[in-house]
Structure formats: structure tokens, C-alpha cells
Coordinates of C-alpha atoms and ligand atoms in Angstrom, one line a residue:
M74 CA 23.4 -1.1 23.3
R75 CA 20.7 1.4 23.6
L76 CA 17.1 -0.2 23.4
F77 CA 15.9 2.0 20.6
P78 CA 12.1 2.9 20.4
A79 CA 11.3 0.5 17.5
F80 CA 12.9 -2.2 19.5
A81 CA 11.3 -1.2 22.8
R82 CA 7.8 -1.4 21.1
A83 CA 8.5 -4.6 19.7
V84 CA 9.5 -6.0 23.1
L85 CA 6.2 -4.5 24.5
L86 CA 4.4 -6.3 22.1
G87 CA 6.0 -9.5 23.0
V88 CA 7.4 -10.0 19.5
A89 CA 9.9 -12.6 18.9
T90 CA 13.6 -11.7 19.8
G91 CA 15.1 -15.0 20.3
A92 CA 15.5 -16.0 16.7
A93 CA 16.9 -12.6 15.9
G94 CA 19.5 -13.0 18.5
A95 CA 20.5 -16.1 16.9
A96 CA 20.9 -14.4 13.6
M97 CA 22.4 -11.3 14.7
A98 CA 26.0 -12.1 13.9
I99 CA 25.1 -12.9 10.2
A100 CA 24.3 -9.6 8.4
P101 CA 26.0 -6.4 9.2
A102 CA 23.6 -3.6 9.2
P103 CA 24.1 -1.3 6.0
G104 CA 22.2 1.7 7.3
G105 CA 23.2 4.8 9.0
T106 CA 24.4 8.2 8.1
I107 CA 24.6 9.4 4.5
T108 CA 27.9 10.5 3.7
E109 CA 28.3 10.8 0.1
G110 CA 26.2 11.5 -2.9
P111 CA 22.7 13.2 -2.9
K112 CA 21.3 13.8 0.6
A113 CA 17.6 13.3 -0.5
M114 CA 15.5 11.1 -2.8
V115 CA 12.2 10.5 -4.2
A116 CA 11.2 7.0 -5.6
A117 CA 7.6 7.0 -7.0
A118 CA 5.5 5.5 -9.8
N119 CA 5.8 8.6 -12.2
P120 CA 8.2 11.1 -13.1
Q121 CA 6.1 14.0 -13.0
A122 CA 5.3 13.1 -9.5
V123 CA 8.8 12.5 -8.5
E124 CA 9.7 15.9 -9.9
A125 CA 7.1 17.5 -7.9
G126 CA 8.4 15.9 -4.8
L127 CA 12.1 17.0 -5.5
A128 CA 10.9 20.5 -6.1
V129 CA 9.6 20.7 -2.4
L130 CA 12.9 19.1 -1.2
R131 CA 14.9 21.5 -3.1
R132 CA 13.3 24.5 -1.6
G133 CA 13.7 23.2 1.8
G134 CA 10.6 21.3 2.4
N135 CA 11.2 17.9 4.1
A136 CA 9.8 14.4 3.6
A137 CA 6.4 15.3 5.0
D138 CA 6.0 18.4 2.8
A139 CA 7.2 16.4 -0.3
A140 CA 4.7 13.8 0.2
V141 CA 1.8 16.0 0.0
A142 CA 3.1 17.3 -3.4
I143 CA 3.8 14.0 -4.8
Q144 CA 0.3 12.7 -3.8
A145 CA -1.3 15.9 -5.3
A146 CA 0.7 14.9 -8.6
L147 CA -0.1 11.2 -8.5
G148 CA -3.8 11.9 -8.1
L149 CA -3.4 13.8 -11.5
V150 CA -1.2 11.8 -13.6
E151 CA -2.0 8.3 -12.3
P152 CA -5.8 8.4 -11.5
Q153 CA -6.0 4.7 -12.0
S154 CA -4.1 4.4 -8.8
S155 CA -4.5 7.0 -6.1
G156 CA -5.9 10.3 -5.5
L157 CA -7.7 13.0 -3.5
G158 CA -10.8 10.6 -3.5
G159 CA -8.8 7.5 -2.0
G160 CA -7.2 6.5 1.2
A161 CA -3.6 5.6 2.3
F162 CA -1.3 4.6 5.1
M163 CA 1.8 6.4 5.5
L164 CA 5.1 5.9 7.9
W165 CA 7.0 8.7 9.1
Y166 CA 10.6 8.1 10.3
D167 CA 12.0 10.8 12.5
A168 CA 15.7 11.3 12.3
K169 CA 15.9 13.2 15.5
S170 CA 14.0 10.8 17.8
H171 CA 14.7 7.5 15.8
T172 CA 10.9 6.9 15.9
V173 CA 8.4 5.5 13.4
T174 CA 4.9 7.2 13.5
A175 CA 2.2 5.4 11.5
Y176 CA -0.6 7.3 9.8
D177 CA -4.1 6.0 9.1
G178 CA -6.0 7.4 6.1
R179 CA -8.2 4.4 5.4
E180 CA -11.6 5.2 4.2
F181 CA -14.5 4.3 6.5
A182 CA -17.9 3.0 5.8
P183 CA -20.9 5.5 5.7
A184 CA -23.2 5.2 8.9
G185 CA -25.8 3.5 6.6
A186 CA -23.5 0.7 5.5
T187 CA -24.8 -2.7 6.4
P188 CA -23.1 -6.3 6.4
D189 CA -25.2 -7.5 3.8
M190 CA -24.9 -4.6 1.2
F191 CA -22.7 -6.4 -1.3
L192 CA -25.0 -9.5 -1.4
A193 CA -27.3 -9.7 -4.3
P194 CA -31.2 -10.3 -4.1
S195 CA -30.5 -13.9 -4.4
G196 CA -28.4 -13.8 -1.1
Q197 CA -25.2 -14.5 -2.9
P198 CA -22.3 -12.1 -3.2
M199 CA -22.8 -9.7 -6.0
S200 CA -20.2 -9.8 -8.8
R201 CA -17.2 -7.9 -8.1
A202 CA -17.9 -5.6 -11.3
E203 CA -21.3 -4.6 -10.1
A204 CA -20.1 -4.0 -6.4
M205 CA -17.3 -1.8 -7.8
L206 CA -19.4 0.3 -9.9
S207 CA -22.1 0.6 -7.4
G208 CA -22.4 3.8 -5.3
R209 CA -22.1 1.5 -2.3
S210 CA -18.5 1.0 -2.9
A211 CA -17.1 4.2 -1.9
G212 CA -15.8 5.0 1.5
V213 CA -15.3 8.3 2.9
P214 CA -11.9 9.4 1.6
G215 CA -9.0 9.8 3.9
A216 CA -5.7 10.3 1.9
I217 CA -5.9 14.2 2.1
A218 CA -6.9 14.1 5.8
M219 CA -4.0 12.0 6.8
L220 CA -1.4 14.1 4.7
Y221 CA -2.8 17.3 6.5
L222 CA -2.3 15.5 9.9
A223 CA 1.1 14.3 9.2
Q224 CA 2.3 17.7 7.6
K225 CA 0.8 19.5 10.4
D226 CA 2.9 17.4 12.8
H227 CA 6.2 17.4 10.9
G228 CA 6.3 19.7 7.7
R229 CA 8.4 22.7 7.6
L230 CA 6.9 24.7 4.6
A231 CA 3.2 26.1 4.6
W232 CA 0.5 23.5 3.6
R233 CA -0.9 26.0 1.0
G234 CA 2.3 26.2 -0.9
L235 CA 2.5 22.5 -1.7
F236 CA 0.1 22.2 -4.5
G237 CA 1.8 24.7 -7.1
D238 CA 3.3 22.0 -9.6
A239 CA 0.4 19.6 -9.6
E240 CA -1.8 22.6 -9.9
R241 CA -0.1 24.0 -13.1
L242 CA 0.1 20.2 -14.7
A243 CA -3.5 20.3 -14.2
D244 CA -3.8 23.5 -15.9
D245 CA -1.5 23.3 -18.6
G246 CA -1.8 19.5 -19.3
F247 CA 0.2 16.5 -17.7
L248 CA 2.0 14.0 -20.0
V249 CA -0.2 11.0 -20.4
G250 CA 1.8 7.5 -19.4
P251 CA 1.7 4.3 -21.3
R252 CA 0.2 2.7 -18.1
L253 CA -2.7 5.2 -18.2
Q254 CA -3.3 4.6 -21.8
G255 CA -3.5 1.0 -21.2
M256 CA -5.9 1.3 -18.3
V257 CA -8.2 3.7 -20.4
E258 CA -8.2 0.9 -23.2
G259 CA -8.1 -1.8 -21.0
H260 CA -10.8 -4.6 -19.7
A261 CA -11.4 -3.2 -16.1
P262 CA -15.5 -2.5 -16.0
Q263 CA -14.4 1.3 -15.1
A264 CA -12.9 1.6 -18.8
R265 CA -16.3 1.8 -19.7
A266 CA -17.7 3.7 -16.9
P267 CA -19.2 7.2 -18.4
D268 CA -17.2 9.5 -16.4
V269 CA -13.9 7.7 -17.4
I270 CA -15.0 7.7 -21.1
A271 CA -15.9 11.5 -20.9
Y272 CA -12.4 12.3 -19.4
F273 CA -10.1 10.1 -21.5
R274 CA -11.9 10.0 -25.0
D275 CA -12.8 12.7 -27.5
E276 CA -16.2 13.1 -28.9
K277 CA -15.3 10.6 -31.6
G278 CA -14.6 8.2 -28.8
R279 CA -10.8 8.1 -29.4
P280 CA -9.0 7.6 -26.4
I281 CA -6.0 9.6 -25.0
K282 CA -2.7 8.3 -26.0
A283 CA 0.7 8.2 -24.1
G284 CA 2.7 11.0 -25.0
E285 CA -0.1 13.5 -25.5
R286 CA -1.3 16.2 -22.8
L287 CA -4.3 16.1 -20.7
K288 CA -5.9 18.9 -18.9
N289 CA -7.9 18.8 -15.8
P290 CA -9.0 22.3 -14.9
A291 CA -11.5 21.1 -12.3
Y292 CA -8.9 19.1 -10.5
A293 CA -6.5 22.4 -10.4
R294 CA -9.6 24.1 -9.1
T295 CA -10.1 21.4 -6.3
L296 CA -6.4 21.8 -5.4
R297 CA -6.6 25.5 -4.8
L298 CA -9.4 24.9 -2.3
I299 CA -7.3 22.2 -0.6
A300 CA -4.4 24.6 -0.5
R301 CA -6.7 27.1 1.3
Q302 CA -8.9 24.9 3.4
G303 CA -7.1 21.4 4.0
P304 CA -9.2 18.4 4.1
D305 CA -12.4 20.5 4.7
A306 CA -12.3 21.3 1.1
I307 CA -13.5 17.8 0.1
L308 CA -15.0 16.7 3.4
K309 CA -17.3 19.7 4.1
G310 CA -19.1 22.2 1.7
K311 CA -19.7 22.1 -2.3
I312 CA -17.4 19.3 -3.1
A313 CA -18.6 17.0 -0.2
Q314 CA -22.1 17.8 -1.6
D315 CA -20.9 16.8 -5.2
I316 CA -19.5 13.6 -3.6
V317 CA -22.8 12.8 -1.9
D318 CA -24.9 13.4 -5.1
R319 CA -22.5 11.3 -7.3
I320 CA -22.6 8.5 -4.9
H321 CA -26.5 8.5 -4.6
Q322 CA -26.8 8.0 -8.4
G323 CA -27.1 4.5 -10.0
P324 CA -26.3 2.2 -10.5
I325 CA -26.8 1.0 -7.2
P326 CA -26.8 4.1 -5.3
G327 CA -24.9 4.2 -1.9
S328 CA -25.7 5.7 1.5
M329 CA -23.1 8.3 2.1
T330 CA -24.0 11.7 3.8
L331 CA -22.5 14.9 4.3
Q332 CA -22.5 13.9 8.0
D333 CA -20.3 11.0 7.1
L334 CA -17.6 13.1 5.3
A335 CA -17.8 15.6 8.0
A336 CA -17.0 12.8 10.7
Y337 CA -14.0 11.5 8.9
Q338 CA -10.7 11.6 11.2
A339 CA -7.3 10.5 10.3
H340 CA -5.4 8.8 13.0
S341 CA -1.7 8.4 14.1
A342 CA 0.1 5.9 16.4
A343 CA 3.4 4.4 17.1
A344 CA 4.1 2.1 13.9
L345 CA 4.1 -1.7 14.5
C346 CA 7.6 -2.9 14.6
A347 CA 9.3 -6.4 15.1
P348 CA 12.8 -7.4 15.0
Y349 CA 14.1 -9.2 11.7
R350 CA 17.5 -10.2 12.2
N351 CA 19.5 -7.3 13.1
Y352 CA 17.0 -5.0 12.2
A353 CA 13.6 -3.6 13.3
V354 CA 11.3 -3.7 10.5
C355 CA 8.0 -1.1 10.8
G356 CA 4.7 -1.1 9.2
P357 CA 1.3 0.4 9.6
N358 CA -1.0 -1.2 12.3
P359 CA -4.2 -3.1 11.2
P360 CA -6.3 -3.1 9.2
S361 CA -3.2 -2.7 7.0
G362 CA -0.9 -5.1 5.6
G363 CA 1.7 -4.4 8.0
V364 CA 1.1 -7.2 10.3
A365 CA 1.1 -9.6 7.2
V366 CA 4.5 -8.6 6.2
L367 CA 5.7 -8.8 9.7
E368 CA 4.6 -12.3 10.3
G369 CA 6.1 -13.4 7.0
L370 CA 9.5 -11.9 8.0
G371 CA 9.1 -13.7 11.4
L372 CA 8.6 -17.1 9.8
L373 CA 11.4 -16.5 7.3
Q374 CA 13.6 -15.7 10.2
R375 CA 13.3 -19.2 11.4
T376 CA 14.3 -20.5 7.9
D377 CA 18.0 -20.4 6.4
I378 CA 16.8 -17.8 4.1
A379 CA 19.7 -15.6 4.6
S380 CA 22.2 -18.0 3.2
R381 CA 20.2 -18.6 0.2
G382 CA 20.1 -16.2 -3.0
P383 CA 17.9 -15.5 -5.9
A384 CA 19.4 -18.4 -8.0
D385 CA 18.5 -20.8 -5.3
A386 CA 15.2 -22.7 -5.5
Q387 CA 15.1 -23.6 -1.7
G388 CA 15.3 -19.9 -0.9
W389 CA 12.1 -19.2 -3.2
Y390 CA 10.6 -22.1 -1.7
E391 CA 10.9 -20.9 2.0
I392 CA 9.4 -17.4 0.7
S393 CA 6.3 -19.3 -0.8
Q394 CA 5.8 -21.3 2.1
A395 CA 6.1 -18.3 4.4
E396 CA 3.7 -16.4 2.4
R397 CA 0.9 -18.9 2.4
L398 CA 1.3 -19.1 6.3
M399 CA 1.1 -15.4 6.6
Y400 CA -2.0 -15.1 4.1
A401 CA -4.0 -17.5 6.1
D402 CA -3.8 -15.7 9.1
D403 CA -4.3 -12.4 7.8
L404 CA -7.5 -13.3 5.9
R405 CA -8.9 -14.9 9.1
Y406 CA -7.9 -12.3 11.7
N407 CA -6.9 -8.9 10.1
A408 CA -9.7 -6.2 10.2
D409 CA -10.5 -2.9 11.8
P410 CA -9.1 -2.9 15.4
A411 CA -11.7 -0.5 16.8
F412 CA -14.4 -3.1 15.6
V413 CA -12.8 -6.6 16.1
K414 CA -9.9 -7.9 18.4
V415 CA -6.8 -8.6 16.3
P416 CA -4.4 -10.8 17.9
T417 CA -1.4 -8.7 16.3
A418 CA 0.8 -9.5 19.4
G419 CA -0.1 -13.2 19.4
L420 CA 0.5 -13.3 15.7
L421 CA 4.0 -11.9 16.0
S422 CA 4.9 -13.5 19.3
S423 CA 8.0 -15.9 19.4
G424 CA 6.3 -18.9 20.6
Y425 CA 3.6 -18.8 17.8
L426 CA 6.1 -18.4 15.3
D427 CA 8.4 -20.8 16.3
E428 CA 5.2 -23.4 16.0
R429 CA 3.9 -21.9 12.6
A430 CA 7.4 -22.1 10.9
K431 CA 7.4 -25.6 11.8
L432 CA 4.8 -26.0 9.1
I433 CA 7.4 -25.3 6.5
G434 CA 8.3 -28.8 5.6
P435 CA 10.7 -29.9 2.7
V436 CA 7.8 -30.3 0.4
A437 CA 4.8 -28.2 -0.2
G438 CA 1.4 -29.8 1.2
A439 CA -2.1 -28.7 1.0
P440 CA -2.9 -24.8 1.7
P441 CA -2.6 -24.2 5.2
Q442 CA -5.3 -23.2 7.5
A443 CA -5.1 -20.1 9.6
G444 CA -3.3 -20.7 13.1
D445 CA -4.5 -20.3 16.6
P446 CA -2.4 -17.3 17.9
P447 CA -2.5 -16.4 21.5
G448 CA -5.5 -14.0 22.1
A449 CA -7.2 -15.0 18.8
P450 CA -10.8 -14.6 18.7
N451 CA -13.0 -17.0 16.4
P452 CA -14.1 -15.2 13.4
G453 CA -15.4 -17.0 10.5
P454 CA -13.7 -17.7 7.0
D455 CA -14.0 -14.6 5.0
H456 CA -14.9 -13.7 1.4
T457 CA -12.7 -10.8 0.7
Q458 CA -11.7 -10.2 -3.2
E459 CA -9.3 -7.7 -3.6
P460 CA -7.4 -6.9 -7.0
G461 CA -6.9 -3.1 -7.5
G462 CA -4.9 0.0 -8.5
T463 CA -2.6 1.6 -6.1
S464 CA 0.7 3.5 -5.7
S465 CA 3.6 3.3 -3.4
F466 CA 6.4 5.9 -2.8
V467 CA 9.3 6.6 -0.5
V468 CA 11.1 10.0 0.4
V469 CA 14.2 10.7 2.1
D470 CA 14.8 14.3 3.2
R471 CA 18.1 16.2 3.7
W472 CA 17.8 15.7 7.5
G473 CA 17.4 12.1 7.0
N474 CA 13.4 11.7 7.8
V475 CA 11.6 9.6 5.8
V476 CA 8.3 9.0 4.6
A477 CA 6.9 5.6 3.0
M478 CA 3.4 5.9 1.8
T479 CA 1.2 3.5 -0.1
T480 CA -2.1 5.1 -1.6
T481 CA -5.0 3.9 -3.3
V482 CA -8.7 4.6 -5.0
E483 CA -8.6 0.4 -4.7
S484 CA -9.5 -0.5 -8.2
I485 CA -8.6 1.1 -11.5
F486 CA -10.2 4.5 -11.4
G487 CA -11.9 3.4 -8.3
D488 CA -15.6 3.3 -8.7
G489 CA -15.2 5.2 -12.0
R490 CA -17.3 8.0 -11.0
M491 CA -15.7 11.4 -11.0
V492 CA -16.3 14.5 -9.0
D493 CA -14.5 17.8 -9.3
G494 CA -11.7 16.5 -11.3
F495 CA -10.8 13.3 -9.2
F496 CA -12.3 9.7 -9.0
L497 CA -14.1 8.3 -6.1
N498 CA -12.5 5.2 -4.6
N499 CA -14.1 1.7 -4.3
Q500 CA -12.3 0.8 -1.2
L501 CA -15.4 -0.9 0.5
T502 CA -15.1 -3.8 -1.7
D503 CA -12.1 -4.4 0.4
F504 CA -14.9 -5.8 2.9
S505 CA -15.8 -9.2 3.0
F506 CA -18.8 -9.7 0.6
A507 CA -20.3 -12.2 2.8
P508 CA -20.9 -10.9 6.4
T509 CA -20.9 -14.6 7.9
D510 CA -19.5 -18.2 7.4
P511 CA -22.3 -20.9 6.7
D512 CA -22.6 -21.6 10.5
G513 CA -23.4 -17.8 11.0
R514 CA -20.0 -16.9 12.6
P515 CA -19.1 -13.2 11.5
A516 CA -16.4 -12.6 9.4
A517 CA -13.6 -10.1 11.1
N518 CA -13.8 -8.0 7.9
A519 CA -17.5 -7.9 7.6
V520 CA -19.2 -4.6 6.6
A521 CA -20.1 -2.2 9.6
P522 CA -21.1 1.6 9.7
R523 CA -17.9 3.8 10.0
K524 CA -15.7 0.7 9.8
R525 CA -12.2 0.6 8.0
P526 CA -12.0 -2.3 5.7
R527 CA -8.9 -4.6 5.7
S528 CA -6.1 -3.6 3.4
S529 CA -3.3 -5.5 2.2
M530 CA -1.1 -2.1 1.9
A531 CA 2.0 -2.3 3.8
P532 CA 4.7 0.6 3.3
T533 CA 7.6 -0.4 5.4
I534 CA 10.7 1.2 7.0
I535 CA 13.6 -0.8 8.3
L536 CA 16.2 0.6 11.0
D537 CA 19.4 -0.6 12.4
R538 CA 19.9 -1.5 16.0
E539 CA 20.8 2.1 16.8
G540 CA 17.8 3.2 15.4
R541 CA 19.2 4.6 11.9
F542 CA 17.2 4.5 8.8
V543 CA 18.2 1.6 6.8
A544 CA 15.4 1.3 4.1
G545 CA 12.0 2.2 3.3
I546 CA 10.0 0.2 0.6
G547 CA 6.4 -0.4 -0.5
S548 CA 4.1 -1.7 -3.5
P549 CA 0.7 -1.9 -4.8
G550 CA -0.7 -5.1 -5.9
G551 CA -3.9 -5.6 -3.9
L552 CA -3.5 -9.0 -2.0
A553 CA -0.1 -9.6 -3.3
I554 CA 1.3 -6.6 -1.8
P555 CA 2.9 -8.2 1.2
S556 CA 4.4 -11.1 -0.8
F557 CA 6.0 -8.1 -3.2
V558 CA 7.2 -6.3 0.0
L559 CA 8.7 -9.5 1.5
K560 CA 10.5 -10.3 -1.7
G561 CA 12.1 -6.9 -1.8
I562 CA 13.1 -7.0 1.7
V563 CA 14.7 -10.4 1.5
G564 CA 16.4 -9.1 -1.8
A565 CA 17.8 -6.3 -0.4
L566 CA 18.6 -7.4 3.1
D567 CA 19.5 -11.0 3.1
W568 CA 20.6 -11.5 -0.4
N569 CA 22.5 -8.0 -0.5
L570 CA 21.2 -6.9 -3.9
S571 CA 20.9 -3.5 -4.7
M572 CA 17.4 -1.9 -4.2
Q573 CA 17.0 -1.8 -8.0
Q574 CA 17.8 -5.8 -8.3
A575 CA 15.7 -6.3 -5.4
V576 CA 12.5 -4.6 -6.8
A577 CA 13.1 -6.3 -10.1
L578 CA 13.2 -10.0 -8.8
P579 CA 10.6 -12.3 -10.0
N580 CA 7.4 -12.1 -8.3
L581 CA 6.0 -15.1 -6.6
V582 CA 2.6 -14.8 -5.0
A583 CA 1.6 -18.1 -2.8
F584 CA -1.8 -17.9 -1.8
G585 CA -4.0 -21.1 -1.0
P586 CA -3.5 -23.6 -3.6
A587 CA -1.8 -21.1 -6.1
Y588 CA 1.4 -20.3 -6.7
I589 CA 1.3 -17.0 -9.2
S590 CA 4.5 -15.9 -10.5
E591 CA 6.5 -14.9 -13.4
P592 CA 8.4 -18.4 -14.2
E593 CA 10.4 -16.9 -17.3
K594 CA 12.1 -14.4 -14.9
F595 CA 13.8 -16.8 -12.6
A596 CA 17.5 -18.1 -12.8
P597 CA 18.2 -21.5 -14.5
G598 CA 16.8 -24.6 -12.4
V599 CA 14.6 -22.6 -10.1
V600 CA 11.4 -23.4 -11.7
D601 CA 12.3 -27.0 -11.7
G602 CA 13.7 -26.8 -8.3
L603 CA 10.2 -25.4 -6.9
K604 CA 8.3 -28.1 -9.0
A605 CA 10.4 -30.8 -7.2
R606 CA 9.3 -29.3 -4.0
G607 CA 5.6 -29.3 -4.9
V608 CA 5.4 -25.8 -6.1
N609 CA 4.1 -25.4 -9.6
L610 CA 4.3 -21.8 -10.7
V611 CA 1.4 -20.4 -12.9
T612 CA 1.1 -17.2 -14.4
N613 CA -2.4 -15.0 -13.8
P614 CA -2.9 -11.9 -15.8
F615 CA -5.5 -10.9 -13.3
V616 CA -3.2 -10.3 -10.6
E617 CA -2.0 -7.0 -10.4
D618 CA 1.7 -6.2 -11.1
S619 CA 3.9 -5.1 -8.3
G620 CA 5.0 -1.6 -8.4
L621 CA 7.7 -1.8 -5.7
H622 CA 9.6 1.5 -4.9
G623 CA 12.2 1.8 -2.3
I624 CA 15.2 3.4 -1.0
I625 CA 18.2 2.1 0.9
V626 CA 21.2 3.3 2.7
R627 CA 24.4 1.5 1.2
G628 CA 27.8 2.5 2.1
G629 CA 27.0 6.0 3.2
R630 CA 24.9 6.6 -0.2
L631 CA 21.3 6.5 -0.8
Q632 CA 20.5 4.1 -3.4
G633 CA 16.8 4.0 -5.0
G634 CA 14.9 1.4 -6.8
A635 CA 11.8 1.8 -9.2
D636 CA 9.9 -1.3 -10.0
P637 CA 10.7 -2.0 -13.8
R638 CA 7.0 -3.2 -14.3
R639 CA 5.7 0.2 -14.0
E640 CA 7.1 3.6 -15.2
G641 CA 8.6 5.3 -11.9
V642 CA 11.9 6.4 -11.1
A643 CA 14.3 7.1 -7.9
L644 CA 15.9 10.3 -8.4
G645 CA 18.2 12.2 -5.7
C646 CA 18.6 15.7 -4.9
C647 CA 20.0 18.4 -2.4
G648 CA 23.6 18.4 -1.2
D649 CA 25.9 16.5 -3.5
Ligands
LIG885 N1 -7.4 -1.8 -1.9 C1 -6.2 -2.4 -1.8 C2 -5.7 -2.1 -0.2 O1 -6.0 -1.6 0.4 C3 -5.2 -1.9 -2.7 C4 -5.4 -2.3 -4.0 C5 -4.0 -2.4 -4.8 O2 -3.0 -2.6 -4.3 O3 -4.4 -2.4 -6.0 O4 -5.1 -3.3 0.2

């Protein structure tokens, strides 16, 4: 059997293959060639964005082209989640070379950022609301620079022709969805920010309602500039100046300069891939949540999860314990690898995963501590907090190329500050608010100039042993993202559910002492079975819902899934 590139890279990383070998006989890979039905598909969080992506695919664009159109539309119709002022991680699966490339469009901190910038004068961390709404929370936006790089590498159509649908929606008015209405009327501190009020409410203070149309001519103008100039349209010139000016206003002005914006660079690299049973699972590199998902899967591979099912408490118990172990490590070690040593290979190494998986006993104990993987530095515990607003989509084109992208302004409407029709992100609140632990050891995810904050975002692409595309999946959810993605992968690959069933499975986020979940959604007996194993499920309205979108190849057909907790769809096109 040919050692395809993803496996080759996994082996280079020293990632476990032994247990994968043991499991190899169990699951036949469902992936491969699409022989029936639609040849292309988009699964995303809003029908208007899906339509913009499909329109590009219909006129001969590929997945990289469609991703640009989808982001342009999402930034308009779902401004609470992602946009021109935010950042993203994206995977590109190349059908010809069978390789997965990871694109990093994560925001970075301005040169003037300091490790103590989220500490109040008392020396204690600021409240999250205060930090989010401050001018200090915005990082230099990277989503458009990243898309430009990826589209230049792989696109088929001209960049300037990819914005037409979003531009028309902005000029003529887009359809407001129930989720956006809910955010405008919701409890997020941004809902009371002046720019949010000015955009979404009339002179009498009446908020826009679902089903109404909202115009954003400034957004259309910005898109026209981006179409002509690429990311320079927002990283240089008048819009860059507008960004700097808005950030320098109160409350608590930030330090971003024109030089910071002009210095932004998106990156690409081989994706981080590891074997899971007879698949290769690929995610973005640190500081993304890709390594957490791969560690979670590595731990689950060492359980009997594949012989379980959604109605079996033991299966959910195993998922919950793998999550706790994965989070303990991710929060300790994951950060911008340009600034700190992230022990990625150690965390995914066979020996480490073997030992760590042994901590999954018959009954849940106290929350686990971070482990000591090979190559680990000794950073202090960290005080990163991370709720938010984000979006995730998957595109398959008629040539079999795939994009999986997770994109964010961090919290609902980012920092609540609007410039030229789009909201600025508050991504820097993804740094640890406290720079050190009480002993003075620096946190891996402490703020530093031009550093990228840790992310939980984990768009994921799964291949079979021949390097053929099996599935793509991703979700918003802040810290819960790796749990949501794990659940979706286990549901689709191990429990053989349809992608739609897999994304709809109950959520269970096991983090520290808490098991945050949707108890009412489990099959009879699961909640009690978990309780008997020391796992007491609680609901927590402050944890963001999942918004999983995925596409899988099953029996030669593309099969999509859109999370019923949001308002997205998965639609096919082209070639039936
Ligand atoms: N800012 C978060 C991250 O980058 C995402 C927030 C969310 O999913 O809502 O991990």
C-alpha cells in the first residue's frame, strides 16, 4: 500500500500507528470516488452564504473560489460570527496530489501589546465584558489575507469576480435570520454597543426582526475595494486608517497602528495529520484546536469506542474522559509556535497516548492535570477564557477538492465596533488574561507583540488510506469546538451515522470538573449510565451551541450535514 502524504507526515511526526494498525480491520473506509448524485456541495451556517458558494461552483469555480464568496456573504448575513474584520483557519484538500494544506489567517497582536494589557489597575484580570469591548481586544484581521493566499494558490476564477453575490445582498438588503435577531436582542455586552445599536435598530430603538431585509451599502463598498485590491484594501489605505482610528477610541483605547496592519501575513503549511483507525485525520497547526482534536481521537482510539453507539452510556463516558485529558493538555501547552515550543509531536506520540489513555478508568475521578509529553516545556497554568461567535463551513467541488474553514470575529459582533460596514474582532481576548501563574511562570498563551492567540478552531479533513477524501467537518463553539468536532467524527466514522445524524448528536463538553451537555437529547438510560460512572451532566446556557457543518462521501455519494441548532443547510450542485 502506498504511504500517502498525510500518513507520511504523521509518521514523520512520530505519531502513533500501532493502535491504528490494531483497529484497521474494524471499519471499512467509506471514502473515495463520487459516482452518483451531486458532484459538489456546500455546507454552511446560512442559506444565503450557501447559495453564494454554489453560484461560484456552478460557473466553474472550485472550492477555493467558493470559500471566498461564502466568507464574503457570511460576513454580511452572519456578522455576529465572522467577517472581514476577523480571522480564520482553513484546510485545502487537493484532489490531484492527495495532500492537505493548512492556511492560517489568525489575527496577531499589535506591536504595542503587552502581557498585562488585560489586567485591571488592581492587578487582577479585567472582566471579560470590559476586555471584549475595549480597543485592546482587536487583533490585526487575517481572514481575507488568508483567503487571498489560498485562492491565489488554488483558485480557478479571477479573485475580483468572487464578491458579486455578497455585494448585491449588501446593496439590496439581505434576509435577517432568527439567530441574528436573537443576538441583536440578546444579553451579550456587544448588543448594547453604540455601533451595534446604530446598525440594527431604527431611530426609535426598534430592533431588526427575522424575515426583514437589512442593507449595508458600506459593506458593499468595502467588498468592491477588496475585489480590486485584495487584502491591501483593509490592511492599507483608508480602511486601515478607519480601523486604527476606531480602535484608538474609548472605552480603553488599543494600540494598533498602520504598521501593524501592513505587517500582517497569512501562512500556509502542510496540515497536521495523524492516523485514526484506518483514516488519516488532518487539522490546522497550533495555535489552532487541531492538535486537541487529534489528541482526543488518539485517546479514543485506545478505547473500544468503535464497538459502542449513541445509545450506549459507556461510549459517551469514553468521549467525556478523552475530552478532559485533551483539554488539560491543550490549555497548558497550545499557543503560537512562533513564540513558544508546542510539544505537538510529543502530545500525539504513541507512547504518550498509551500512557495518557490509561487514565480513562471505569469511573470518572477528579479533573486530570496536564500530562508531561516528550519535548514539553514548563509553562504555567493559564487563564484563557473563551466564549464566542464563529462559523464553520465545508465545500467540495466537482474535481474533488475540499475546503474546510472555521472563521470568527471571536465573540458576538466581535468587539462591537464597526468600520466601513464590518465589525472588528475581539480575538486578543483569546490570550490568557494573566501573563503568569502565582510562581511567576509565564503562561504559554500570554500576550506578546505580533503573537497569535490560541484558538480552539479545528476545521478537519479525513482521508482514507489511499489519500482519498472521506469527510470534512468543523464547528464554532469556543472552547467547546474540539468536543463538538470529536463527537461528529465518532458519530460519522465509528458509529456509522449519516452526517446529519452525527452533527445532531447530543453535545457533551467535558472540561475540568464540569460535564456541560444537553441531557434531554440522549437515548433512554444514557444519562443514568453516565451518572453511575461519576459523570453528572449539567446544562449551561453560557456555553455556545455547536454549529457543526460537514460533508462525507458514502457509497459514492456526497452526504451533507447542517447542525439543527443553527440555521445552516448543506446543498449539492453540479453534475447530477
Ligand atoms: N475565538 C475562538 C477561537 O478562535 C472561537 C470562538 C467561537 O467559536 O465562538 O477558538
